[in-house]
mmCIF file of C-alpha atoms in Angstrom:
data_model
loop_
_atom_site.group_PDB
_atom_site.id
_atom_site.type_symbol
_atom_site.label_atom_id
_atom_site.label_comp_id
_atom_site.label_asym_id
_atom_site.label_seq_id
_atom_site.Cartn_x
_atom_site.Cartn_y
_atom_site.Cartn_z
ATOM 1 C CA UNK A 1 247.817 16.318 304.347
ATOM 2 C CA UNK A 2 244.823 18.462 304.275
ATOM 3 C CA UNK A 3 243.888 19.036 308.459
ATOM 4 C CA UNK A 4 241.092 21.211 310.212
ATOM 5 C CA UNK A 5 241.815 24.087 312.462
ATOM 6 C CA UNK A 6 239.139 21.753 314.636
ATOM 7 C CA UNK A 7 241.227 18.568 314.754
ATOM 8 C CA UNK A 8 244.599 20.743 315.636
ATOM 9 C CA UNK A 9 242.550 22.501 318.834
ATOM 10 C CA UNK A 10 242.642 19.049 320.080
ATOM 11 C CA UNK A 11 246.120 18.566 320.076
ATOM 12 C CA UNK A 12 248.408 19.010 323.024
ATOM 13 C CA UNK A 13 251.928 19.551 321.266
ATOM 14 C CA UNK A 14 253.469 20.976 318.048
ATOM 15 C CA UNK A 15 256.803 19.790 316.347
ATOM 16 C CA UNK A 16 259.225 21.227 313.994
ATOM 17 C CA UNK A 17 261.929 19.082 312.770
ATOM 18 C CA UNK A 18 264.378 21.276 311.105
ATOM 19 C CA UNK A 19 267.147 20.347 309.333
ATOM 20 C CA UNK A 20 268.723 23.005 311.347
ATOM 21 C CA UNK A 21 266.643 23.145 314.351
ATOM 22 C CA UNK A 22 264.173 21.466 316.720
ATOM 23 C CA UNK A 23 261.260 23.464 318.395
ATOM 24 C CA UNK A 24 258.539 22.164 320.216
ATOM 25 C CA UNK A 25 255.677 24.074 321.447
ATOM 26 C CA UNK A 26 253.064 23.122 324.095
ATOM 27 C CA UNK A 27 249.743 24.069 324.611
ATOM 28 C CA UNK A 28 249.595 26.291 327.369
ATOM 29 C CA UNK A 29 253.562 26.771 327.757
ATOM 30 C CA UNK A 30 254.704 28.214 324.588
ATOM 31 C CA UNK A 31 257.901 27.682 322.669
ATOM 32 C CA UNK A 32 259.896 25.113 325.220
ATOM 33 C CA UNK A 33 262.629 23.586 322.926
ATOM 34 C CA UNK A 34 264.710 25.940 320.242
ATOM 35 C CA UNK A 35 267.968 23.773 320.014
ATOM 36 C CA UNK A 36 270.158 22.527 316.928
ATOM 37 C CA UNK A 37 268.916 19.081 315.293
ATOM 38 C CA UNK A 38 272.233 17.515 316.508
ATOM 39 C CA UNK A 39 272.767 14.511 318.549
ATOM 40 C CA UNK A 40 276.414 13.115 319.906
ATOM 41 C CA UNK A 41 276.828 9.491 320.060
ATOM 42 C CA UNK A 42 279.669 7.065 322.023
ATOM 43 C CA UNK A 43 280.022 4.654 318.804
ATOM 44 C CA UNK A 44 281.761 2.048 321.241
ATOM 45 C CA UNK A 45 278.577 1.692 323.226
ATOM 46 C CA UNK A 46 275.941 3.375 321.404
ATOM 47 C CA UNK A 47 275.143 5.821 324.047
ATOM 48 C CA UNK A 48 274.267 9.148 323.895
ATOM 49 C CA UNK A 49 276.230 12.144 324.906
ATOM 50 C CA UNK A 50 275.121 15.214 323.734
ATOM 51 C CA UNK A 51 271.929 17.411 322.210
ATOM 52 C CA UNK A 52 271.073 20.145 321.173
ATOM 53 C CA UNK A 53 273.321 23.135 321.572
ATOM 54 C CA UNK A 54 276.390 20.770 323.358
ATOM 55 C CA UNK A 55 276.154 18.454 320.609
ATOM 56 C CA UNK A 56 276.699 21.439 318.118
ATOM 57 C CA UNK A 57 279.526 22.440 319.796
ATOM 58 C CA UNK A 58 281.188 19.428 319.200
ATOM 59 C CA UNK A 59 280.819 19.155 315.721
ATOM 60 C CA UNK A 60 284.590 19.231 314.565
ATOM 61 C CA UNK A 61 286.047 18.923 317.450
ATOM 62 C CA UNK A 62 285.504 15.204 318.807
ATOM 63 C CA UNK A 63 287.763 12.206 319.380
ATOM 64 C CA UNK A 64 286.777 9.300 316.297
ATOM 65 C CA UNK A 65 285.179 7.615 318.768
ATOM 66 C CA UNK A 66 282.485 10.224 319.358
ATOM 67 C CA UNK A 67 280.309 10.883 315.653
ATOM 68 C CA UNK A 68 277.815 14.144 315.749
ATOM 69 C CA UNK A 69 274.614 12.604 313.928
ATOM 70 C CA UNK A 70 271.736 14.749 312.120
ATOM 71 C CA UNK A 71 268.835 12.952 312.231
ATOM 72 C CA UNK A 72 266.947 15.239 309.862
ATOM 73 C CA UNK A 73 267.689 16.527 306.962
ATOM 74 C CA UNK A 74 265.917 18.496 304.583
ATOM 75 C CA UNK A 75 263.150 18.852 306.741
ATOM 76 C CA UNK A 76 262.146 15.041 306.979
ATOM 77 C CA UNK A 77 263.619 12.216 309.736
ATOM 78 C CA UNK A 78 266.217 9.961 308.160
ATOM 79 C CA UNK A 79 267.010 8.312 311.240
ATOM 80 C CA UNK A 80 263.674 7.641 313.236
ATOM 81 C CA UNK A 81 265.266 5.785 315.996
ATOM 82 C CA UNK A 82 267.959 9.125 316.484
ATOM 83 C CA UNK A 83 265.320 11.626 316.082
ATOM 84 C CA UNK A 84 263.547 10.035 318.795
ATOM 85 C CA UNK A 85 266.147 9.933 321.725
ATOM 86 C CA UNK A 86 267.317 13.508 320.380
ATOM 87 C CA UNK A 87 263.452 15.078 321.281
ATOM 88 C CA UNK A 88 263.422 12.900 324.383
ATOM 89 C CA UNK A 89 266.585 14.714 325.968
ATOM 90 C CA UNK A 90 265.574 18.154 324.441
ATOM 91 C CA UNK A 91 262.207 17.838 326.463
ATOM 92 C CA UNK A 92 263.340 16.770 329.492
ATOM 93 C CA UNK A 93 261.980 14.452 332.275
ATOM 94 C CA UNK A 94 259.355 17.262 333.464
ATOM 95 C CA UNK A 95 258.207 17.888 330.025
ATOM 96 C CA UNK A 96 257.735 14.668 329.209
ATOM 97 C CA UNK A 97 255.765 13.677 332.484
ATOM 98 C CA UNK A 98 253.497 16.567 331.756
ATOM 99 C CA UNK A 99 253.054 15.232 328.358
ATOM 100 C CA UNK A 100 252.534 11.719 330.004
ATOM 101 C CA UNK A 101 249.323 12.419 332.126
ATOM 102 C CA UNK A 102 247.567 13.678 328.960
ATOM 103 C CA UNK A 103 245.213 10.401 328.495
ATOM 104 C CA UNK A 104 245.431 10.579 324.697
ATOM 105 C CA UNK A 105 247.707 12.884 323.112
ATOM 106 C CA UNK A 106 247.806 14.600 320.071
ATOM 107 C CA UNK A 107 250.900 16.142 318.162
ATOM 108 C CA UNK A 108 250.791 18.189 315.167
ATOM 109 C CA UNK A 109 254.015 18.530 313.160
ATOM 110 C CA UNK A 110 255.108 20.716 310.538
ATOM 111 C CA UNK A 111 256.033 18.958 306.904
ATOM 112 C CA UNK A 112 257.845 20.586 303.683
ATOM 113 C CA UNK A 113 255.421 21.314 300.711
ATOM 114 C CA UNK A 114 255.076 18.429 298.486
ATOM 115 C CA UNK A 115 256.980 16.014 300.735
ATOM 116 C CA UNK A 116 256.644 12.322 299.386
ATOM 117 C CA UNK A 117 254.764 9.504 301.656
ATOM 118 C CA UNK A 118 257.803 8.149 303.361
ATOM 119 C CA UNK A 119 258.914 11.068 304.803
ATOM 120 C CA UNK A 120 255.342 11.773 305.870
ATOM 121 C CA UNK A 121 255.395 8.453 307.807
ATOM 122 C CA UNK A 122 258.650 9.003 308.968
ATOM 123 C CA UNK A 123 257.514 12.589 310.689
ATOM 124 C CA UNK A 124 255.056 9.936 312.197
ATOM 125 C CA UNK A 125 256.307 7.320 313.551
ATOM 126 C CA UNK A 126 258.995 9.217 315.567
ATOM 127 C CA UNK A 127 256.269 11.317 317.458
ATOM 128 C CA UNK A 128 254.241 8.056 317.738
ATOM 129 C CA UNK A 129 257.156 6.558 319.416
ATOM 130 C CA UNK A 130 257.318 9.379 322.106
ATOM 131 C CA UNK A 131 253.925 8.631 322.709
ATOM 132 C CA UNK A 132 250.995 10.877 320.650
ATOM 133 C CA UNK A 133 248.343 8.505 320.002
ATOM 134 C CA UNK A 134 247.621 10.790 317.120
ATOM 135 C CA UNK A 135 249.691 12.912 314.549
ATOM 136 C CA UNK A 136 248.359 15.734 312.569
ATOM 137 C CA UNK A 137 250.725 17.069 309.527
ATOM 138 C CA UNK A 138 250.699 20.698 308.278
ATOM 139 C CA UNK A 139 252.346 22.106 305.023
ATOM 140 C CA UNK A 140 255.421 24.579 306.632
ATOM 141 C CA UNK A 141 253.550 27.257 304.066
ATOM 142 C CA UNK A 142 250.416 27.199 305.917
ATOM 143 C CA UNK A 143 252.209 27.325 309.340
ATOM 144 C CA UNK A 144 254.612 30.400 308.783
ATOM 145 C CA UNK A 145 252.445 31.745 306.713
ATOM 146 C CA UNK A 146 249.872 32.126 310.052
ATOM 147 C CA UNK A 147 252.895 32.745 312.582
ATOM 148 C CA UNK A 148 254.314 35.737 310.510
ATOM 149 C CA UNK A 149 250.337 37.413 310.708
ATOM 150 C CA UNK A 150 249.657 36.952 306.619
ATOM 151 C CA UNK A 151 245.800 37.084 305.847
ATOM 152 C CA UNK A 152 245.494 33.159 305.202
ATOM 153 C CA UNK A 153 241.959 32.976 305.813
ATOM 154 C CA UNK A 154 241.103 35.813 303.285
ATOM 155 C CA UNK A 155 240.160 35.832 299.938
ATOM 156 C CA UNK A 156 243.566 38.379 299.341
ATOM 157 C CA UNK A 157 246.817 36.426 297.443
ATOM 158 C CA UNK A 158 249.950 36.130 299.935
ATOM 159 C CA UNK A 159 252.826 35.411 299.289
ATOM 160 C CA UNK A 160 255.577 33.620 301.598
ATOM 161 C CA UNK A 161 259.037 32.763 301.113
ATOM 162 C CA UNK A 162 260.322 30.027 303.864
ATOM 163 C CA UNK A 163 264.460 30.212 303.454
ATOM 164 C CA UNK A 164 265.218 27.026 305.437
ATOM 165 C CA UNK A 165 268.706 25.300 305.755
ATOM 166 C CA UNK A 166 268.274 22.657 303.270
ATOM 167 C CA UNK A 167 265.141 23.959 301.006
ATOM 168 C CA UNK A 168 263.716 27.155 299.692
ATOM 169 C CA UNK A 169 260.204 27.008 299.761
ATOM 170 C CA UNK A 170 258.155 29.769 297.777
ATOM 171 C CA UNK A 171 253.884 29.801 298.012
ATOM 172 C CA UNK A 172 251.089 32.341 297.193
ATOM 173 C CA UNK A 173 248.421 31.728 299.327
ATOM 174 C CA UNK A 174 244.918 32.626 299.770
ATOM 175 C CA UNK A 175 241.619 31.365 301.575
ATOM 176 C CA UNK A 176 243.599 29.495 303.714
ATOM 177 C CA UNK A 177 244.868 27.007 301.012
ATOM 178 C CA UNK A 178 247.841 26.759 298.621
ATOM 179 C CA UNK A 179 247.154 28.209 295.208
ATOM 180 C CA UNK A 180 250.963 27.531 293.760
ATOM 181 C CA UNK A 181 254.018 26.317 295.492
ATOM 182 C CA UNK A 182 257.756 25.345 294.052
ATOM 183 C CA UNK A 183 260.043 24.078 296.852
ATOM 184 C CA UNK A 184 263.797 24.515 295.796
ATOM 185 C CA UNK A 185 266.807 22.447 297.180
ATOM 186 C CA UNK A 186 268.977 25.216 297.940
ATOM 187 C CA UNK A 187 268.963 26.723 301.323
ATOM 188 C CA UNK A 188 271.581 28.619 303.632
ATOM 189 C CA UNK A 189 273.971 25.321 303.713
ATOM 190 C CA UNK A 190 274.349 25.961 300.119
ATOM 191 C CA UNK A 191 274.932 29.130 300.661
ATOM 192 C CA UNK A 192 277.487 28.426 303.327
ATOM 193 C CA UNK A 193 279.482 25.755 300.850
ATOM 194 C CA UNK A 194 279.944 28.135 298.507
ATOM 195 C CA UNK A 195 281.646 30.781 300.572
ATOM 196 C CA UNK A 196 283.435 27.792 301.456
ATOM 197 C CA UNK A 197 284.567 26.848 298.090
ATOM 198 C CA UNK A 198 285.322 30.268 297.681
ATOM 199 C CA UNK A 199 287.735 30.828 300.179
ATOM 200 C CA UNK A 200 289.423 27.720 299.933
ATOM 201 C CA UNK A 201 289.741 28.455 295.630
ATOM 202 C CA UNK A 202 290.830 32.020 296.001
ATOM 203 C CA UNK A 203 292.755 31.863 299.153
ATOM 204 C CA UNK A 204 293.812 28.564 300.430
ATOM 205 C CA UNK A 205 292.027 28.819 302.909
ATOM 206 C CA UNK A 206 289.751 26.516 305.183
ATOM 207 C CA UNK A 207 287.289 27.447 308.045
ATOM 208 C CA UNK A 208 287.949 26.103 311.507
ATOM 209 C CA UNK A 209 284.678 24.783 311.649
ATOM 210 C CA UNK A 210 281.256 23.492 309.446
ATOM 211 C CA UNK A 211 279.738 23.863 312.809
ATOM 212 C CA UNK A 212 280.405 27.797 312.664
ATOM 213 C CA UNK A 213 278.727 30.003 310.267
ATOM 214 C CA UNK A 214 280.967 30.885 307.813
ATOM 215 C CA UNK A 215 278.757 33.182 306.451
ATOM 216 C CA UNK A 216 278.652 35.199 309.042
ATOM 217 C CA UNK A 217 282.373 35.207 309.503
ATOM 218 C CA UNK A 218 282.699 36.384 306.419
ATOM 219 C CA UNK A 219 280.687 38.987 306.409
ATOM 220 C CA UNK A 220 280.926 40.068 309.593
ATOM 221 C CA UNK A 221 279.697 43.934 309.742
ATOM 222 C CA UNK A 222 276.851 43.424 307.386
ATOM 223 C CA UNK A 223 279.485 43.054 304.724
ATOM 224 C CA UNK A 224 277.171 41.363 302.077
ATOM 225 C CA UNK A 225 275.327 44.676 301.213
ATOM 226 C CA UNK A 226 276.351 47.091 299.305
ATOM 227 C CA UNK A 227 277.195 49.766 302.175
ATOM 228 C CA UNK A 228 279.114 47.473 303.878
ATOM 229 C CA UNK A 229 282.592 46.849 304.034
ATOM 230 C CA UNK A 230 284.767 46.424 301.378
ATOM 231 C CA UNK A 231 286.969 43.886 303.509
ATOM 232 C CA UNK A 232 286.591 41.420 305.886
ATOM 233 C CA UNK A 233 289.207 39.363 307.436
ATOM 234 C CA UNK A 234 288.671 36.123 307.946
ATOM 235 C CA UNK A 235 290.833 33.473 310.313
ATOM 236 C CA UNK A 236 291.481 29.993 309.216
ATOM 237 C CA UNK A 237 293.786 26.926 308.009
ATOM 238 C CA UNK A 238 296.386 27.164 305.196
ATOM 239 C CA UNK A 239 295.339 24.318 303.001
ATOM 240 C CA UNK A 240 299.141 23.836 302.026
ATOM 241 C CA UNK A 241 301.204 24.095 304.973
ATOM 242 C CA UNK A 242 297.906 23.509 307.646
ATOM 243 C CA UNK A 243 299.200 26.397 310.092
ATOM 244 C CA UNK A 244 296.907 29.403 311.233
ATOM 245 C CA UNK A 245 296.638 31.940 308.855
ATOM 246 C CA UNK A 246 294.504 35.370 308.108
ATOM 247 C CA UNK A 247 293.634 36.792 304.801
ATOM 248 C CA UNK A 248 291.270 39.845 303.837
ATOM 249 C CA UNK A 249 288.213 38.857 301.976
ATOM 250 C CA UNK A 250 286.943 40.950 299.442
ATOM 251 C CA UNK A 251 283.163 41.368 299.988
ATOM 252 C CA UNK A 252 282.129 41.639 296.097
ATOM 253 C CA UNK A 253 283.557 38.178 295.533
ATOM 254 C CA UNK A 254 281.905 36.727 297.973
ATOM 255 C CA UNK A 255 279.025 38.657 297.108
ATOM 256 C CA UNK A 256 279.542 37.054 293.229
ATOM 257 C CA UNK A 257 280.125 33.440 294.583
ATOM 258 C CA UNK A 258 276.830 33.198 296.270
ATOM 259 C CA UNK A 259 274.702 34.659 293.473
ATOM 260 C CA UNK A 260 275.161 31.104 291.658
ATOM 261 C CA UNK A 261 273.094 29.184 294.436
ATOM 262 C CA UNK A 262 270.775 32.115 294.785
ATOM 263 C CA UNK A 263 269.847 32.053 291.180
ATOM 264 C CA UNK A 264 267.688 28.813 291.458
ATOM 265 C CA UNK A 265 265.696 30.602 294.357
ATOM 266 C CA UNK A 266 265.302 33.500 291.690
ATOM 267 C CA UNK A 267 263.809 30.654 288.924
ATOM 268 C CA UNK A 268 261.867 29.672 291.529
ATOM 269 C CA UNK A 269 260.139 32.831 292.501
ATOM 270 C CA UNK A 270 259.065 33.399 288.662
ATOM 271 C CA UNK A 271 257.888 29.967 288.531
ATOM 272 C CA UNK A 272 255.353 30.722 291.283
ATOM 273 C CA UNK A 273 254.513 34.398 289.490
ATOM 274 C CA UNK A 274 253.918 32.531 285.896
ATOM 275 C CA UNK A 275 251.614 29.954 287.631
ATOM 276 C CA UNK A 276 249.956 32.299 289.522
ATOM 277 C CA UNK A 277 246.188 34.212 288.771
ATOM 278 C CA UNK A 278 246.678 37.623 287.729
ATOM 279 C CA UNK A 279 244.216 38.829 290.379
ATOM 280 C CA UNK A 280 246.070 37.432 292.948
ATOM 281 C CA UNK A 281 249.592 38.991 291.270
ATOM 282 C CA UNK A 282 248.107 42.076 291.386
ATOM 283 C CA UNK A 283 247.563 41.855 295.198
ATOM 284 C CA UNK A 284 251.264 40.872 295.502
ATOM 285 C CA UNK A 285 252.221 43.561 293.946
ATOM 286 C CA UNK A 286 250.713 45.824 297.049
ATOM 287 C CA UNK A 287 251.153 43.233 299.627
ATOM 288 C CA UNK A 288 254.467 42.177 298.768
ATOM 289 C CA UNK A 289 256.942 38.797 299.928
ATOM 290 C CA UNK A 290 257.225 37.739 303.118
ATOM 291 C CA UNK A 291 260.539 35.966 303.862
ATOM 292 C CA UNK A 292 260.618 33.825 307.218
ATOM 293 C CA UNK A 293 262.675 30.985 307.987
ATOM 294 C CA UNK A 294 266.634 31.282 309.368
ATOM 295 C CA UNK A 295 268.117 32.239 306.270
ATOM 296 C CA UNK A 296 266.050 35.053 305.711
ATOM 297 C CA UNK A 297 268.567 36.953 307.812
ATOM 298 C CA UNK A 298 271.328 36.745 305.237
ATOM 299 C CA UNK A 299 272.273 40.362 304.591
ATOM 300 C CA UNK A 300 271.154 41.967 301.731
ATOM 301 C CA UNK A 301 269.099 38.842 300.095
ATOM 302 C CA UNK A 302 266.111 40.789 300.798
ATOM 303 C CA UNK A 303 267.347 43.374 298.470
ATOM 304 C CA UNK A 304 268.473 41.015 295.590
ATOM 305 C CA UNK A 305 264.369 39.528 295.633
ATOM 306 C CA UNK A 306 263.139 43.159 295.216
ATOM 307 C CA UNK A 307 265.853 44.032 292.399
ATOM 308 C CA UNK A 308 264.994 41.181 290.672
ATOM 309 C CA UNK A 309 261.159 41.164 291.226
ATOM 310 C CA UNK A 310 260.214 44.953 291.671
ATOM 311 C CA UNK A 311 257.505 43.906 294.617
ATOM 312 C CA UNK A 312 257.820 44.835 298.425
ATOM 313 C CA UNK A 313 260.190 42.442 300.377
ATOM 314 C CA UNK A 314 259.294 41.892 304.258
ATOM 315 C CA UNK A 315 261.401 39.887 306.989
ATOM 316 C CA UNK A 316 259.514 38.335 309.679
ATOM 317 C CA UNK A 317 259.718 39.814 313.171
ATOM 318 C CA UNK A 318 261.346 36.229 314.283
ATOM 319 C CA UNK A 319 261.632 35.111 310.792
ATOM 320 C CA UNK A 320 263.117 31.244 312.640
ATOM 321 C CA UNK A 321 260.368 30.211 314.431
ATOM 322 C CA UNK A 322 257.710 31.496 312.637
ATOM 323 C CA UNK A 323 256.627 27.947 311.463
ATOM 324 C CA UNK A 324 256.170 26.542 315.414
ATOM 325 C CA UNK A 325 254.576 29.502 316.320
ATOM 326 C CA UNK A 326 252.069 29.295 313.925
ATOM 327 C CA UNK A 327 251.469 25.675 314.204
ATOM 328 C CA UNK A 328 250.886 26.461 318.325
ATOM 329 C CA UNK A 329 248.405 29.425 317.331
ATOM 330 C CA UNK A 330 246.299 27.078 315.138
ATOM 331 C CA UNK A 331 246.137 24.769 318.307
ATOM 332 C CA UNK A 332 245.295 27.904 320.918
ATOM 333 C CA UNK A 333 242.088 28.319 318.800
ATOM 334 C CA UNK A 334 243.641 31.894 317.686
ATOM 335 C CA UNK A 335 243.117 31.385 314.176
ATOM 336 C CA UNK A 336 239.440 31.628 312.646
ATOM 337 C CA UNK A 337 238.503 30.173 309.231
ATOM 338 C CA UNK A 338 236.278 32.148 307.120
ATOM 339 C CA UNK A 339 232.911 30.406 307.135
ATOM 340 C CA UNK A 340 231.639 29.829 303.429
ATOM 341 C CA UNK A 341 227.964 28.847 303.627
ATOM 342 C CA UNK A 342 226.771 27.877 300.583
ATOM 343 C CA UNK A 343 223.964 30.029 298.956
ATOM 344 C CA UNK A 344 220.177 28.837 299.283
ATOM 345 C CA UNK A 345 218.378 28.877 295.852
#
């Protein structure tokens, strides 16, 4: 998976296939798609009725005959075919006609650390099938790491945390390659579930919706830090009796019920430390983590990293689309390697 900075210039188009989201960014037009991964589908006739945000919406809330379909997952395509009409309606008929007259075009895509061969060809295949003629793959790392402004290219450890919806992925970086990497499979859905589980063990209660955060509904207010609110009432369904109900949510308990996820993310971070060079620990220990990805917003988890690890925590100025960004920089020719010539004798 190892590409040049000189074979991205030459491509026209940069994907990332969230298990979340879907951006797309085009050379010379910027970010042009930011919409859910989420496709709605007539299962009588196959046809499709909804992307993106509509499709979303629906989730939930759909007669059996209409099925809301994810066609990635953990950052990699399960369901090529899907993934392919979902892009297709996200760009649009202009897009794509612009995308047409380029005689042979290029896509570069963005791919978890460490992901296996299949999912690689996967990533593939459903941008060959909109019609690149070529497909470049980038480690997610690399690509945040140069949207969020880290020195790559330098000979000076970074270190990046990307807090997806599926997978944690934790990196120290330096002259513009990987030095250690862990990639966890907890994200923000796991996060989600297990405000979900609580609610529904403590206080009967189920969410209207796995569309909706419930997350954020529960801790609406910036409840989740510490100077937050103590409460938080949240709306919902009885599980006994299925009417309407309210309850108030106690903010430590929640607090308690998604430390147990969060844990693995904190093995994971001291995995990367212990394999780590000390020299480039030491410049962590100035420079600090960088968080990016959507769940880096989730209040107060900056806090818990720098409890538990003593070091700096940053979030991202757009901490979500730091990964396409990046990827679209790398093709605008706005990053530059650091030339190492080697030494004459």
């Amino acid at each position: 998976m190892t590409v040049s900075l000189e074979q991205l210039r030459r491509c026209h188009v940069a994907v990332d296939l969230g298990a979340a989201r879907t951006r797309v960014y085009i050379k010379g037009l910027g970010l042009v798609v930011d919409e859910p991964s989420a496709a709605a589908i007539n299962t009588r006739s196959g046809s499709l009725i909804a992307v993106g945000e509509l499709a979303e919406k629906m989730t939930g809330r759909t007669p059996d005959y209409i099925r809301v379909v994810r066609p990635v997952s953990g950052g990699s395509v399960i369901d090529i075919e899907m993934a392919q009409r979902m892009l297709r309606h996200l760009l649009g008929e202009k897009l794509r006609r612009q995308l047409r007259r380029k005689p042979r075009l290029r896509a570069a895509a963005c791919t978890p650390h460490d992901s296996d061969p299949l999912a690689q060809r996967a990533t593939i295949e459903t941008l060959v099938g909109l019609g690149a003629r070529r497909v470049e793959l980038v480690d997610t790392l690399l690509a945040a790491a140069v949207g969020c402004d880290l020195p790559v290219e330098q000979p000076v450890g970074s270190m990046i945390m990307v807090c997806g919806a599926a997978t944690t992925q934790i990196a120290v970086l330096s002259l513009g390659s990987i030095v250690t990497a862990v990639r966890i499979p907890i994200g923000g859905d796991a996060i989600d579930h297990a405000v979900i589980q609580h609610l529904r063990q403590q206080h009967e209660l189920m969410l209207p919706s796995q569309s909706v955060r419930p997350l954020q509904l529960a801790l609406s207010g910036n409840g989740l830090t510490a100077h937050g609110p103590a409460v938080t009432e949240i709306h919902g369904r009885d599980v006994v009796t299925g009417l309407a109900r309210s309850v108030q949510v106690d903010t430590a308990a929640v607090r308690r019920a998604i430390h147990t996820p969060l844990t693995a993310v904190l093995d994971g971070l001291g995995k990367v430390l212990r394999h780590c060079p000390p020299d480039l620990v030491a410049d962590l220990a100035d420079c600090g983590i960088m968080m990016v990805g959507g769940s880096a917003l989730l209040p107060g988890l900056d806090q818990m990293l720098r409890d538990a690890t003593g070091m700096p925590v940053h979030i991202a100025e757009r901490p979500d689309v730091c990964a396409v960004l990046g990827l679209g920089a790398m093709l605008d020719g706005k990053v530059e390697p650091m030339v190492l010539n080697p030494l004459a004798a």
